[in-house]
PDB file of C-alpha atoms in Angstrom:
ATOM      1  CA  MET S   1     -68.637 -14.339 -47.605  1.00  0.00           C
ATOM      2  CA  ILE S   2     -68.344 -13.793 -43.857  1.00  0.00           C
ATOM      3  CA  ALA S   3     -69.870 -17.228 -43.087  1.00  0.00           C
ATOM      4  CA  GLU S   4     -67.346 -18.997 -45.445  1.00  0.00           C
ATOM      5  CA  MET S   5     -64.519 -16.995 -44.129  1.00  0.00           C
ATOM      6  CA  ARG S   6     -65.484 -17.865 -40.568  1.00  0.00           C
ATOM      7  CA  GLU S   7     -65.642 -21.541 -41.436  1.00  0.00           C
ATOM      8  CA  VAL S   8     -62.239 -21.548 -43.148  1.00  0.00           C
ATOM      9  CA  LEU S   9     -60.527 -19.549 -40.375  1.00  0.00           C
ATOM     10  CA  GLN S  10     -61.861 -21.742 -37.629  1.00  0.00           C
ATOM     11  CA  SER S  11     -60.622 -24.873 -39.515  1.00  0.00           C
ATOM     12  CA  VAL S  12     -57.164 -23.325 -40.132  1.00  0.00           C
ATOM     13  CA  LEU S  13     -56.777 -21.916 -36.535  1.00  0.00           C
ATOM     14  CA  GLY S  14     -58.334 -24.966 -34.919  1.00  0.00           C
ATOM     15  CA  THR S  15     -60.484 -22.777 -32.602  1.00  0.00           C
ATOM     16  CA  ALA S  16     -63.775 -20.889 -32.740  1.00  0.00           C
ATOM     17  CA  LEU S  17     -63.714 -17.225 -33.507  1.00  0.00           C
ATOM     18  CA  ASP S  18     -64.584 -14.655 -30.855  1.00  0.00           C
ATOM     19  CA  GLY S  19     -67.098 -12.795 -32.956  1.00  0.00           C
ATOM     20  CA  GLU S  20     -67.277 -11.971 -36.686  1.00  0.00           C
ATOM     21  CA  PRO S  21     -64.284 -10.918 -38.846  1.00  0.00           C
ATOM     22  CA  HIS S  22     -64.177  -7.257 -39.418  1.00  0.00           C
ATOM     23  CA  LEU S  23     -62.915  -5.413 -42.493  1.00  0.00           C
ATOM     24  CA  LEU S  24     -60.512  -2.695 -41.525  1.00  0.00           C
ATOM     25  CA  ALA S  25     -60.181   0.558 -43.341  1.00  0.00           C
ATOM     26  CA  GLY S  26     -57.058   1.397 -45.414  1.00  0.00           C
ATOM     27  CA  GLY S  27     -54.844  -1.021 -47.356  1.00  0.00           C
ATOM     28  CA  ALA S  28     -53.908   0.085 -50.765  1.00  0.00           C
ATOM     29  CA  SER S  29     -53.353  -3.296 -52.253  1.00  0.00           C
ATOM     30  CA  LYS S  30     -54.702  -5.913 -49.893  1.00  0.00           C
ATOM     31  CA  GLU S  31     -57.672  -6.453 -47.596  1.00  0.00           C
ATOM     32  CA  ALA S  32     -57.109  -6.483 -43.876  1.00  0.00           C
ATOM     33  CA  TRP S  33     -59.576  -8.264 -41.585  1.00  0.00           C
ATOM     34  CA  ALA S  34     -59.433  -8.117 -37.782  1.00  0.00           C
ATOM     35  CA  VAL S  35     -60.186 -11.433 -36.135  1.00  0.00           C
ATOM     36  CA  ASP S  36     -60.239 -12.558 -32.437  1.00  0.00           C
ATOM     37  CA  ALA S  37     -59.801 -16.277 -31.937  1.00  0.00           C
ATOM     38  CA  GLY S  38     -58.833 -18.288 -28.937  1.00  0.00           C
ATOM     39  CA  GLY S  39     -57.981 -15.155 -26.950  1.00  0.00           C
ATOM     40  CA  GLU S  40     -55.614 -13.895 -29.649  1.00  0.00           C
ATOM     41  CA  ARG S  41     -55.861 -10.704 -31.656  1.00  0.00           C
ATOM     42  CA  LEU S  42     -55.241 -11.656 -35.316  1.00  0.00           C
ATOM     43  CA  LEU S  43     -55.167  -9.985 -38.611  1.00  0.00           C
ATOM     44  CA  VAL S  44     -56.038 -11.715 -41.856  1.00  0.00           C
ATOM     45  CA  ARG S  45     -54.289 -10.180 -44.913  1.00  0.00           C
ATOM     46  CA  ARG S  46     -56.251 -11.180 -48.014  1.00  0.00           C
ATOM     47  CA  ALA S  47     -55.615 -10.639 -51.757  1.00  0.00           C
ATOM     48  CA  ALA S  48     -57.823  -7.801 -53.208  1.00  0.00           C
ATOM     49  CA  VAL S  49     -59.516  -8.033 -56.615  1.00  0.00           C
ATOM     50  CA  GLY S  50     -56.480  -6.537 -58.456  1.00  0.00           C
ATOM     51  CA  VAL S  51     -52.858  -5.932 -57.695  1.00  0.00           C
ATOM     52  CA  ILE S  52     -51.086  -2.629 -57.160  1.00  0.00           C
ATOM     53  CA  HIS S  53     -48.232  -3.762 -59.470  1.00  0.00           C
ATOM     54  CA  ARG S  54     -47.877  -7.126 -61.316  1.00  0.00           C
ATOM     55  CA  HIS S  55     -44.306  -7.606 -60.064  1.00  0.00           C
ATOM     56  CA  THR S  56     -45.394  -7.560 -56.426  1.00  0.00           C
ATOM     57  CA  LEU S  57     -45.034 -10.784 -54.406  1.00  0.00           C
ATOM     58  CA  SER S  58     -47.795 -13.243 -54.182  1.00  0.00           C
ATOM     59  CA  LEU S  59     -49.299 -13.599 -50.678  1.00  0.00           C
ATOM     60  CA  ALA S  60     -47.578 -17.040 -50.432  1.00  0.00           C
ATOM     61  CA  ASP S  61     -44.205 -15.484 -50.969  1.00  0.00           C
ATOM     62  CA  GLU S  62     -45.041 -12.412 -48.825  1.00  0.00           C
ATOM     63  CA  TYR S  63     -45.912 -14.789 -45.975  1.00  0.00           C
ATOM     64  CA  GLY S  64     -42.536 -16.672 -46.616  1.00  0.00           C
ATOM     65  CA  VAL S  65     -40.656 -13.273 -46.262  1.00  0.00           C
ATOM     66  CA  LEU S  66     -42.596 -12.515 -43.075  1.00  0.00           C
ATOM     67  CA  GLU S  67     -41.538 -15.892 -41.672  1.00  0.00           C
ATOM     68  CA  ALA S  68     -37.927 -15.211 -42.514  1.00  0.00           C
ATOM     69  CA  ALA S  69     -38.028 -11.693 -41.006  1.00  0.00           C
ATOM     70  CA  HIS S  70     -39.642 -12.950 -37.847  1.00  0.00           C
ATOM     71  CA  GLY S  71     -36.946 -15.684 -37.576  1.00  0.00           C
ATOM     72  CA  ALA S  72     -34.267 -13.027 -38.083  1.00  0.00           C
ATOM     73  CA  GLY S  73     -35.492 -10.981 -35.107  1.00  0.00           C
ATOM     74  CA  VAL S  74     -37.098  -8.118 -37.135  1.00  0.00           C
ATOM     75  CA  LYS S  75     -40.023  -6.528 -35.459  1.00  0.00           C
ATOM     76  CA  VAL S  76     -42.847  -7.982 -37.424  1.00  0.00           C
ATOM     77  CA  PRO S  77     -46.297  -9.459 -36.642  1.00  0.00           C
ATOM     78  CA  ARG S  78     -45.875 -13.135 -35.704  1.00  0.00           C
ATOM     79  CA  PRO S  79     -46.912 -15.296 -38.682  1.00  0.00           C
ATOM     80  CA  ILE S  80     -49.695 -17.739 -37.970  1.00  0.00           C
ATOM     81  CA  ALA S  81     -50.764 -19.535 -41.135  1.00  0.00           C
ATOM     82  CA  TYR S  82     -50.907 -19.179 -44.941  1.00  0.00           C
ATOM     83  CA  ILE S  83     -54.387 -19.929 -46.547  1.00  0.00           C
ATOM     84  CA  PRO S  84     -54.406 -20.797 -50.302  1.00  0.00           C
ATOM     85  CA  ASP S  85     -58.105 -20.229 -50.678  1.00  0.00           C
ATOM     86  CA  LEU S  86     -60.129 -17.936 -48.466  1.00  0.00           C
ATOM     87  CA  ASP S  87     -63.406 -17.390 -50.399  1.00  0.00           C
ATOM     88  CA  GLY S  88     -61.614 -17.577 -53.729  1.00  0.00           C
ATOM     89  CA  ARG S  89     -58.563 -15.627 -52.832  1.00  0.00           C
ATOM     90  CA  GLU S  90     -55.234 -16.335 -50.968  1.00  0.00           C
ATOM     91  CA  ALA S  91     -54.611 -15.014 -47.547  1.00  0.00           C
ATOM     92  CA  PHE S  92     -52.481 -15.321 -44.465  1.00  0.00           C
ATOM     93  CA  VAL S  93     -53.055 -14.832 -40.832  1.00  0.00           C
ATOM     94  CA  MET S  94     -50.646 -13.066 -38.520  1.00  0.00           C
ATOM     95  CA  GLU S  95     -50.733 -11.434 -35.075  1.00  0.00           C
ATOM     96  CA  ARG S  96     -52.502  -8.059 -34.853  1.00  0.00           C
ATOM     97  CA  LEU S  97     -50.325  -5.381 -33.252  1.00  0.00           C
ATOM     98  CA  ASP S  98     -51.589  -2.461 -31.390  1.00  0.00           C
ATOM     99  CA  GLY S  99     -50.450   0.992 -32.670  1.00  0.00           C
ATOM    100  CA  GLU S 100     -50.953   3.562 -35.384  1.00  0.00           C
ATOM    101  CA  THR S 101     -50.295   2.652 -38.978  1.00  0.00           C
ATOM    102  CA  ILE S 102     -51.536   5.817 -40.917  1.00  0.00           C
ATOM    103  CA  GLY S 103     -48.426   7.912 -41.722  1.00  0.00           C
ATOM    104  CA  ARG S 104     -50.114  11.353 -41.501  1.00  0.00           C
ATOM    105  CA  ARG S 105     -51.323  10.386 -37.992  1.00  0.00           C
ATOM    106  CA  ILE S 106     -47.972   9.087 -36.882  1.00  0.00           C
ATOM    107  CA  VAL S 107     -46.102  12.324 -37.598  1.00  0.00           C
ATOM    108  CA  ARG S 108     -48.648  14.226 -35.438  1.00  0.00           C
ATOM    109  CA  MET S 109     -48.802  11.721 -32.545  1.00  0.00           C
ATOM    110  CA  GLU S 110     -48.086  12.735 -29.014  1.00  0.00           C
ATOM    111  CA  GLY S 111     -45.725  10.535 -27.134  1.00  0.00           C
ATOM    112  CA  VAL S 112     -43.759   9.146 -29.897  1.00  0.00           C
ATOM    113  CA  PRO S 113     -40.196   8.692 -28.558  1.00  0.00           C
ATOM    114  CA  PRO S 114     -37.449  10.884 -30.110  1.00  0.00           C
ATOM    115  CA  GLN S 115     -35.432   7.778 -30.865  1.00  0.00           C
ATOM    116  CA  LEU S 116     -37.937   6.532 -33.515  1.00  0.00           C
ATOM    117  CA  PRO S 117     -35.504   7.388 -36.447  1.00  0.00           C
ATOM    118  CA  THR S 118     -32.937   5.196 -34.627  1.00  0.00           C
ATOM    119  CA  GLN S 119     -35.422   2.447 -34.079  1.00  0.00           C
ATOM    120  CA  MET S 120     -36.150   2.504 -37.860  1.00  0.00           C
ATOM    121  CA  ALA S 121     -32.464   2.356 -38.630  1.00  0.00           C
ATOM    122  CA  ASP S 122     -32.019  -0.663 -36.280  1.00  0.00           C
ATOM    123  CA  GLU S 123     -34.951  -2.580 -38.021  1.00  0.00           C
ATOM    124  CA  LEU S 124     -33.614  -1.778 -41.399  1.00  0.00           C
ATOM    125  CA  ALA S 125     -30.215  -3.256 -40.401  1.00  0.00           C
ATOM    126  CA  ARG S 126     -31.948  -6.476 -39.231  1.00  0.00           C
ATOM    127  CA  ILE S 127     -33.923  -6.626 -42.423  1.00  0.00           C
ATOM    128  CA  HIS S 128     -30.766  -6.378 -44.513  1.00  0.00           C
ATOM    129  CA  ALA S 129     -29.214  -9.114 -42.425  1.00  0.00           C
ATOM    130  CA  ILE S 130     -31.979 -11.610 -43.254  1.00  0.00           C
ATOM    131  CA  PRO S 131     -30.235 -14.682 -44.737  1.00  0.00           C
ATOM    132  CA  ARG S 132     -30.832 -14.732 -48.568  1.00  0.00           C
ATOM    133  CA  ASP S 133     -31.097 -18.602 -48.457  1.00  0.00           C
ATOM    134  CA  ARG S 134     -34.241 -18.198 -46.306  1.00  0.00           C
ATOM    135  CA  VAL S 135     -35.917 -16.305 -49.279  1.00  0.00           C
ATOM    136  CA  PRO S 136     -34.614 -18.001 -52.363  1.00  0.00           C
ATOM    137  CA  PHE S 137     -37.736 -16.979 -54.319  1.00  0.00           C
ATOM    138  CA  LEU S 138     -37.002 -13.258 -54.146  1.00  0.00           C
ATOM    139  CA  HIS S 139     -35.683 -11.646 -57.274  1.00  0.00           C
ATOM    140  CA  GLU S 140     -32.682  -9.440 -57.592  1.00  0.00           C
ATOM    141  CA  ALA S 141     -33.359  -5.902 -58.953  1.00  0.00           C
ATOM    142  CA  ARG S 142     -31.680  -4.862 -62.182  1.00  0.00           C
ATOM    143  CA  LEU S 143     -31.866  -1.520 -63.887  1.00  0.00           C
ATOM    144  CA  GLU S 144     -32.758  -3.381 -67.167  1.00  0.00           C
ATOM    145  CA  ARG S 145     -35.804  -4.832 -65.387  1.00  0.00           C
ATOM    146  CA  MET S 146     -36.850  -1.259 -64.441  1.00  0.00           C
ATOM    147  CA  VAL S 147     -36.583  -0.243 -68.094  1.00  0.00           C
ATOM    148  CA  GLU S 148     -38.676  -3.187 -69.070  1.00  0.00           C
ATOM    149  CA  GLU S 149     -41.298  -2.412 -66.489  1.00  0.00           C
ATOM    150  CA  PHE S 150     -41.424   1.268 -67.705  1.00  0.00           C
ATOM    151  CA  ASP S 151     -41.833   0.029 -71.323  1.00  0.00           C
ATOM    152  CA  GLU S 152     -44.805  -2.041 -70.195  1.00  0.00           C
ATOM    153  CA  VAL S 153     -46.681   1.097 -69.174  1.00  0.00           C
ATOM    154  CA  GLY S 154     -47.091   2.060 -72.837  1.00  0.00           C
ATOM    155  CA  GLU S 155     -47.300   5.791 -72.015  1.00  0.00           C
ATOM    156  CA  PRO S 156     -44.870   8.645 -72.554  1.00  0.00           C
ATOM    157  CA  HIS S 157     -43.139   9.793 -69.354  1.00  0.00           C
ATOM    158  CA  PRO S 158     -40.058  11.792 -70.586  1.00  0.00           C
ATOM    159  CA  ALA S 159     -38.751  12.614 -67.106  1.00  0.00           C
ATOM    160  CA  VAL S 160     -38.678   8.950 -66.120  1.00  0.00           C
ATOM    161  CA  GLU S 161     -37.195   7.972 -69.430  1.00  0.00           C
ATOM    162  CA  LEU S 162     -34.531  10.635 -68.985  1.00  0.00           C
ATOM    163  CA  GLY S 163     -33.811   9.453 -65.419  1.00  0.00           C
ATOM    164  CA  LEU S 164     -33.452   5.813 -66.504  1.00  0.00           C
ATOM    165  CA  TRP S 165     -31.093   6.853 -69.275  1.00  0.00           C
ATOM    166  CA  TRP S 166     -29.024   8.893 -66.788  1.00  0.00           C
ATOM    167  CA  LEU S 167     -28.734   5.992 -64.447  1.00  0.00           C
ATOM    168  CA  ARG S 168     -27.595   3.584 -67.288  1.00  0.00           C
ATOM    169  CA  GLU S 169     -24.879   6.107 -68.109  1.00  0.00           C
ATOM    170  CA  HIS S 170     -23.814   6.853 -64.504  1.00  0.00           C
ATOM    171  CA  ARG S 171     -24.042   3.542 -62.617  1.00  0.00           C
ATOM    172  CA  PRO S 172     -22.388   3.688 -59.299  1.00  0.00           C
ATOM    173  CA  PRO S 173     -20.001   0.957 -58.112  1.00  0.00           C
ATOM    174  CA  PRO S 174     -22.042  -2.085 -57.163  1.00  0.00           C
ATOM    175  CA  ARG S 175     -22.604  -2.943 -53.496  1.00  0.00           C
ATOM    176  CA  GLU S 176     -23.281  -6.457 -52.162  1.00  0.00           C
ATOM    177  CA  PRO S 177     -27.016  -7.120 -52.575  1.00  0.00           C
ATOM    178  CA  VAL S 178     -29.180  -7.930 -49.537  1.00  0.00           C
ATOM    179  CA  VAL S 179     -32.836  -8.574 -48.725  1.00  0.00           C
ATOM    180  CA  VAL S 180     -34.643  -5.230 -48.760  1.00  0.00           C
ATOM    181  CA  HIS S 181     -38.153  -4.322 -47.825  1.00  0.00           C
ATOM    182  CA  GLY S 182     -38.696  -2.238 -50.918  1.00  0.00           C
ATOM    183  CA  ASP S 183     -41.199   0.143 -49.401  1.00  0.00           C
ATOM    184  CA  TYR S 184     -39.782   1.189 -46.101  1.00  0.00           C
ATOM    185  CA  ARG S 185     -41.646   4.334 -44.998  1.00  0.00           C
ATOM    186  CA  ILE S 186     -43.695   5.626 -42.005  1.00  0.00           C
ATOM    187  CA  GLY S 187     -46.936   4.354 -43.563  1.00  0.00           C
ATOM    188  CA  ASN S 188     -45.766   0.827 -43.461  1.00  0.00           C
ATOM    189  CA  LEU S 189     -44.840   0.760 -39.783  1.00  0.00           C
ATOM    190  CA  VAL S 190     -46.756   0.199 -36.498  1.00  0.00           C
ATOM    191  CA  VAL S 191     -45.915   2.981 -34.091  1.00  0.00           C
ATOM    192  CA  ARG S 192     -47.136   3.092 -30.417  1.00  0.00           C
ATOM    193  CA  ALA S 193     -46.895   6.144 -28.091  1.00  0.00           C
ATOM    194  CA  GLY S 194     -44.285   5.519 -25.565  1.00  0.00           C
ATOM    195  CA  ASP S 195     -42.814   2.546 -27.345  1.00  0.00           C
ATOM    196  CA  GLY S 196     -42.112   3.934 -30.878  1.00  0.00           C
ATOM    197  CA  LEU S 197     -41.710   1.270 -33.585  1.00  0.00           C
ATOM    198  CA  VAL S 198     -43.351  -2.009 -32.738  1.00  0.00           C
ATOM    199  CA  GLY S 199     -43.776  -3.600 -36.201  1.00  0.00           C
ATOM    200  CA  VAL S 200     -42.900  -3.442 -39.921  1.00  0.00           C
ATOM    201  CA  LEU S 201     -45.660  -4.229 -42.270  1.00  0.00           C
ATOM    202  CA  ASP S 202     -46.466  -4.845 -46.048  1.00  0.00           C
ATOM    203  CA  TRP S 203     -43.678  -6.870 -47.504  1.00  0.00           C
ATOM    204  CA  GLU S 204     -45.123  -7.246 -51.052  1.00  0.00           C
ATOM    205  CA  PHE S 205     -42.309  -5.198 -52.624  1.00  0.00           C
ATOM    206  CA  ALA S 206     -39.474  -7.196 -50.872  1.00  0.00           C
ATOM    207  CA  HIS S 207     -36.622  -8.227 -53.211  1.00  0.00           C
ATOM    208  CA  VAL S 208     -32.823  -8.494 -53.339  1.00  0.00           C
ATOM    209  CA  ASP S 209     -31.072  -5.234 -53.978  1.00  0.00           C
ATOM    210  CA  GLU S 210     -28.342  -2.812 -52.859  1.00  0.00           C
ATOM    211  CA  PRO S 211     -29.027  -1.805 -49.222  1.00  0.00           C
ATOM    212  CA  VAL S 212     -29.304   1.922 -50.132  1.00  0.00           C
ATOM    213  CA  ARG S 213     -32.587   1.062 -51.889  1.00  0.00           C
ATOM    214  CA  ASP S 214     -34.488   1.167 -48.715  1.00  0.00           C
ATOM    215  CA  LEU S 215     -33.154   4.609 -47.925  1.00  0.00           C
TER     216      LEU S 215
END
């Protein structure tokens, strides 16, 4: 697999790799491979065997969201290339950012600036300002869809069912829907001592929704 991955990546990137691709630890739903090529530090995000949720974005659409976010000035890794078939699975290549991505480590890091929460809010504002016409493939969230997804589970979860019923009966006034990240939390950020937030990762739950969804 490594040999085929190396061959495909060299063809896509148009340059030889500086060493072998290296599988990184972590990643709940996708593989992450560290790659150095042409003097650049890159990361290959590759589909895993299964999916964390069948309504998550394909890697092609996730790459499209990453391109739109980068174009809108959001702090994200620079998108490099989408690969439809990398040893039988889709993938894309992006810039590899230096910093910590494990949430439990970030909250214990020394040197994290006190303005990190403000940085997170600023990036969220930029995300919500991404033009919707740049990501026309994103679906808009509906309470009815949440009910349908819950029904697909086929297991009794009375507390969830009661919560969905309560929401149906007490819907708040609608707000203008925007592009949302869908999983905005410490564990999906790159944080560096001294600098704070340097990147927002993992866009597979991106969709169109009320902005409060990301809070």
